[in-house]
Coordinates of C-alpha atoms in Angstrom, one line a residue:
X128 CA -6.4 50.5 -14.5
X129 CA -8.9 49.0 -13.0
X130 CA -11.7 50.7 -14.7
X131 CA -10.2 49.6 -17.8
X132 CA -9.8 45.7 -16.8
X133 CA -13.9 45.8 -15.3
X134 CA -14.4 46.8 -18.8
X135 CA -13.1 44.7 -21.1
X136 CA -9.9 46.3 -22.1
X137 CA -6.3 45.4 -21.6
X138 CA -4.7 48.1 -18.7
X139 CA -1.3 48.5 -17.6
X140 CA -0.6 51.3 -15.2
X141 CA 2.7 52.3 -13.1
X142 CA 2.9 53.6 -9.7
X143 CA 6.1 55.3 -7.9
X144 CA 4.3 55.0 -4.2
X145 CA 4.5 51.8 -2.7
X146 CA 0.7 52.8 -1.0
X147 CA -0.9 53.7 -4.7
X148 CA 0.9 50.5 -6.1
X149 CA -1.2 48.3 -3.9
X150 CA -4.4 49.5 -3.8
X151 CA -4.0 48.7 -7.6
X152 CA -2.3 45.5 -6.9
X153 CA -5.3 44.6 -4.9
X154 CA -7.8 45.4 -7.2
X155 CA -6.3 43.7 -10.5
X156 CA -5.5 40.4 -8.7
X157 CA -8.2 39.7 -6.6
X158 CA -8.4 37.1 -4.1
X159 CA -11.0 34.8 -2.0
X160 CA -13.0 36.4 0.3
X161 CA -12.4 33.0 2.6
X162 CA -8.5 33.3 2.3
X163 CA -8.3 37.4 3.0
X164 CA -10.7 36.4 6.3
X165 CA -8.2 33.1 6.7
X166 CA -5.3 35.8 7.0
X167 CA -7.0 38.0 8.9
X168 CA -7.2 35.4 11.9
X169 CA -4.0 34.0 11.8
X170 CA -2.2 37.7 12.1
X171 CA -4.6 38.2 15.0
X172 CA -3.3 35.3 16.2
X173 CA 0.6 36.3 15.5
X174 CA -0.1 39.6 17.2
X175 CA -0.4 37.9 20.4
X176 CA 3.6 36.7 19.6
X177 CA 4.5 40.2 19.8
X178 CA 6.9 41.6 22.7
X179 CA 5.4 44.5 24.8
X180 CA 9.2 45.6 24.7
X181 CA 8.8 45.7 20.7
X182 CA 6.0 48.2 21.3
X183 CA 7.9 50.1 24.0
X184 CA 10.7 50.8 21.3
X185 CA 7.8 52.7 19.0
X186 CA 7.9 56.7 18.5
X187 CA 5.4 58.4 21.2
X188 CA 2.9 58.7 18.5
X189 CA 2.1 55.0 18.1
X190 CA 1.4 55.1 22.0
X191 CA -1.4 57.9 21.2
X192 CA -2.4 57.0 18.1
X193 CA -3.4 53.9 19.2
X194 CA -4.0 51.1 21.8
X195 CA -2.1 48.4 22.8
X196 CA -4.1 46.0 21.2
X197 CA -3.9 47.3 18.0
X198 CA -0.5 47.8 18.0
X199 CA 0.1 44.4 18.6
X200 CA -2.1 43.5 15.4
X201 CA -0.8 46.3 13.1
X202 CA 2.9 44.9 14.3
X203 CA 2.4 41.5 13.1
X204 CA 0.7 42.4 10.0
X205 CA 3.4 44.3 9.3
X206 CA 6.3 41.5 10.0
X207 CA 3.7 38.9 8.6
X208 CA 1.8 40.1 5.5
X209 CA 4.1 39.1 2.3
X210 CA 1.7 42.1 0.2
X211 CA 4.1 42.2 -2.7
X212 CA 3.7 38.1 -3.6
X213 CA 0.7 37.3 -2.1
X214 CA -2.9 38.1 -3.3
X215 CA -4.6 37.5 -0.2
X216 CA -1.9 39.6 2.0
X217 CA -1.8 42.1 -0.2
X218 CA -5.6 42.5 -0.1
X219 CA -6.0 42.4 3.8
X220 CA -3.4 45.1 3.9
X221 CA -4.6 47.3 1.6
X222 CA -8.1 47.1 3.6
X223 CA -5.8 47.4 6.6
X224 CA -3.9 50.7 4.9
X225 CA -7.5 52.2 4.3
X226 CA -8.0 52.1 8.0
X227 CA -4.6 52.7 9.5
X228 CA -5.7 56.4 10.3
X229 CA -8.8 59.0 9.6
X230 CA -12.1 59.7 12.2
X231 CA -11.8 58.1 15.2
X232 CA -13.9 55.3 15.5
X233 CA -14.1 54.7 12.1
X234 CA -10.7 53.2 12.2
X235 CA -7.5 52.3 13.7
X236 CA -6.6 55.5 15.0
X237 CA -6.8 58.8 17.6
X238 CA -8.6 61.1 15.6
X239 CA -6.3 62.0 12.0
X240 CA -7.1 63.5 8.6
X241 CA -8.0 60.1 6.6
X242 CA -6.2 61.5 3.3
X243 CA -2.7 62.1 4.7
X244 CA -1.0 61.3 8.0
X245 CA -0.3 64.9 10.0
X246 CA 3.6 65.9 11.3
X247 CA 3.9 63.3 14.4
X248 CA 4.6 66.1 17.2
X249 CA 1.8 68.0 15.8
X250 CA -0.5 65.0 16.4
X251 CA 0.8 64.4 20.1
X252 CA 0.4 68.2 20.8
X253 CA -2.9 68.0 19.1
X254 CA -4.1 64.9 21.1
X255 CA -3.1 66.2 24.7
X256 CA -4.5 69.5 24.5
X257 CA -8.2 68.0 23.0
X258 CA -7.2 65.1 25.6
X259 CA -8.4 62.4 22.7
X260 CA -7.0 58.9 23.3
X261 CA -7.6 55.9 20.7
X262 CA -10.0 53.9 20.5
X263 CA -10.7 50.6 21.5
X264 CA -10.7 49.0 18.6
X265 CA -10.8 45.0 18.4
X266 CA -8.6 44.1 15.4
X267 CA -10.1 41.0 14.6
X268 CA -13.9 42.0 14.4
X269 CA -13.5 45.4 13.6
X270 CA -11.0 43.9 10.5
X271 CA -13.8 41.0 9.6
X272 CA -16.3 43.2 9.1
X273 CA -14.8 45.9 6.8
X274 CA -13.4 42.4 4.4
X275 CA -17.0 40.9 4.6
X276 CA -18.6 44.6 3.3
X277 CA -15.8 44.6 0.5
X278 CA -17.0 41.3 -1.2
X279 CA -20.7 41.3 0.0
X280 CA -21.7 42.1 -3.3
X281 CA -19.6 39.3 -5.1
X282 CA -16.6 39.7 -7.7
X283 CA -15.9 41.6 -10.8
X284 CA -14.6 39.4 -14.0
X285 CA -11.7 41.2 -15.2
X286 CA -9.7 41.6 -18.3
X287 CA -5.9 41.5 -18.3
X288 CA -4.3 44.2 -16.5
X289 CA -1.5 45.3 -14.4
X290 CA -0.1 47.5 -12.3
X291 CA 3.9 48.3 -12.0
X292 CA 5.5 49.3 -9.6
X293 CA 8.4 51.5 -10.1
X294 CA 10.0 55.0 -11.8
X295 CA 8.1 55.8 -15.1
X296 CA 11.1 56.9 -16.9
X297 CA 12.3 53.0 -16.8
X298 CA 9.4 50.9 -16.7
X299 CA 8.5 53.0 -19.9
X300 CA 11.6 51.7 -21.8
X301 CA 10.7 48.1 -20.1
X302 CA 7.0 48.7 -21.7
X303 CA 8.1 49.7 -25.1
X304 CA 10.1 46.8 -26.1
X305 CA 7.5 44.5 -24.7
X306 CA 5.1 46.4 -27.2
X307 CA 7.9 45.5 -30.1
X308 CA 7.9 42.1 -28.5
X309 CA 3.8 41.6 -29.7
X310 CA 4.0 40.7 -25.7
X311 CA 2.0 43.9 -25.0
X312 CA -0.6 45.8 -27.3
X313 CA -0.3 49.6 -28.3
X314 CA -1.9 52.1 -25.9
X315 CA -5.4 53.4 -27.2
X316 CA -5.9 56.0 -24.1
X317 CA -3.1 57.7 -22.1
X318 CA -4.9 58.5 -18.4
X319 CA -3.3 60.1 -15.8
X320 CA -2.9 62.8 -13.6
X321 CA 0.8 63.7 -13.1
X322 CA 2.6 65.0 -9.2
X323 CA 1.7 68.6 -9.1
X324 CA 4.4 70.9 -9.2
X325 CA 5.0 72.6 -5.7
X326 CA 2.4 71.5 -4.0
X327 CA 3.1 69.1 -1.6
X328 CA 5.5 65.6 -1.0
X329 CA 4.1 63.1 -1.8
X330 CA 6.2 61.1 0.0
X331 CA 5.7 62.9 3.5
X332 CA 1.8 62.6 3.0
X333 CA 1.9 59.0 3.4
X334 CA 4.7 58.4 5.8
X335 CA 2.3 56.1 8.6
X336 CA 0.8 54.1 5.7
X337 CA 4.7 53.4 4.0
X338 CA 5.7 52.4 7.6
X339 CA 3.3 49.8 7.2
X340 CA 4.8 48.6 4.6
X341 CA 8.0 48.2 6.5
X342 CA 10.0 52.3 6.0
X343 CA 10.9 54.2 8.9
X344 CA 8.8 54.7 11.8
X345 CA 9.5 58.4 11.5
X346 CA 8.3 60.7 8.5
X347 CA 11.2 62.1 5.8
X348 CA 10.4 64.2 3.3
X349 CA 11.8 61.9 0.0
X350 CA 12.2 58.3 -0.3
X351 CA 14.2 58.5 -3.2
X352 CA 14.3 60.3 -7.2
X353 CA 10.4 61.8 -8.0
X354 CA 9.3 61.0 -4.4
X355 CA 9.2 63.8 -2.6
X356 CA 7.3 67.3 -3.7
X357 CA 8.2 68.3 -7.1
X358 CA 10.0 71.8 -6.2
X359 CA 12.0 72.9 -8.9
X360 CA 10.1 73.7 -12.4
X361 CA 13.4 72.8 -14.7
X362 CA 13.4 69.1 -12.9
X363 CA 9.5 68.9 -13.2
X364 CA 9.9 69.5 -17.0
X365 CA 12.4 67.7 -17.8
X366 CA 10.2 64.6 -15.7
X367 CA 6.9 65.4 -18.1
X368 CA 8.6 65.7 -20.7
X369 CA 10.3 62.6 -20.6
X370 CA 7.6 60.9 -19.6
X371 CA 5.4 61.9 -22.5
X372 CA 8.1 61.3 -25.0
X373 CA 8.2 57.7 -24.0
X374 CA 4.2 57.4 -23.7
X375 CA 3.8 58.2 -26.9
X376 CA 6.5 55.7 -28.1
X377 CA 4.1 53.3 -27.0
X378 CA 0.7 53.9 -28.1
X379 CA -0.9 54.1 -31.3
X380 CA -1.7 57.5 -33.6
X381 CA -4.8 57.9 -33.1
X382 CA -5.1 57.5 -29.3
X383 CA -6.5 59.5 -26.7
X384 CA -4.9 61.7 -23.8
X385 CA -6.6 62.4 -20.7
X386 CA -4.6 64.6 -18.1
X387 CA -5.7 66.0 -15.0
X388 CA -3.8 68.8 -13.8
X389 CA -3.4 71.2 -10.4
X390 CA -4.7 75.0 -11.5

């Protein structure tokens, strides 16, 4: 969606995944450098109102995945950040999402993959035996410096987009009688790449970033209908198929599909 908007057409995209959602979010409604660094210092300075005994109450992988101090900052942007009506907040915690976990020093965290977060107990086993601890990351600076790279080479002018957040199957019948409404224009280019079928959760994958955004502070395998991995082929059709259907409801003849697809 954003490639569309930094090109001069209208985009409208929907995303199931909190996580995906606001990276999109981010992108399409894009705030001031000065008021993402603005919110940067005052959650460093709300992470000093956080309770060691708030901390305490945190799964044993928080406690190796990273230091106190980081913690405290992650904790507060967590309670703080108001991501879903806020440009700015959503901004700083999508940079902050980026960096919650992958090579250690190069973020937030003990050393992780960067793509998904691994099984907790695996991690802690992981950890001890390679005795890696986290490292000592300074919120603040290490924060300042990652926003400051983001903007350094100024801002794109964008077209009207946006991104929605919620199950396809709905927000497509929401769509369509916008389109009817002349509130929305017909679709010249369907792009997408759906869940693959029996490959992975989706869900699971991103368990430490979603607890970010405020679910459990332990991993589950589903948060709900088409977010967890896409196991049974009737219920994966039936999804596609549906899905298409109302696509197509909403674009013009002559448009264009683009599908990426597992093997």
């Amino acid at each position: 969606i954003y490639a569309a908007v930094a090109t001069g057409r209208y985009g409208c995209g929907i995303e199931i995944n909190e996580v995906g959602w606001l990276y999109g979010k981010a992108k399409l409604e894009i705030a001031s450098e000065a008021s993402v660094l603005e919110r940067n210092e005052a959650i460093s300075r709300q992470s000093e109102e956080i309770s060691d005994a708030e901390i305490d109450e945190l799964p044993e992988f928080f406690h190796q995945c990273y230091t106190q101090t980081v913690l405290h900052y992650l904790l507060a942007a967590r309670k703080g950040l108001k991501w879903r009506q806020n440009a700015a907040d959503a901004t700083l915690m999508a940079i902050i999402l980026v960096y919650l976990h992958g090579a250690k020093e190069k973020s937030f965290s003990n050393q992780t993959r960067q793509g998904k977060a691994m099984a907790p107990d695996y991690s802690v086993k992981w950890w001890r035996e390679h005795n890696s601890s986290p490292p000592d990351v300074k919120p603040l600076p290490f924060m300042e410096q990652r926003i400051r790279w983001r903007y350094a080479k100024g801002l794109p002018t964008l077209h009207k987009g946006t991104a929605r957040i919620g199950n396809s199957v709905l927000e497509l019948d929401q769509i369509k009688l916008e389109v009817e409404a002349g509130d929305m224009p017909r679709f010249d280019l369907l792009f997408t790449s759906p869940p693959y079928y029996n490959v992975t959760s989706y869900h699971y994958d991103q368990w430490l970033r979603l607890w970010m955004l405020g679910h459990d502070s332990r991993p589950s395998k589903t948060g709900g209908d088409w977010q967890d991995g896409f196991w049974s082929q009737p219920e994966y059709r039936i999804l596609l198929e549906s899905v298409f259907t109302k696509c197509a409801a909403v674009m013009k003849p002559d448009a264009t599909v683009w599908i990426r697809t597992d093997a």
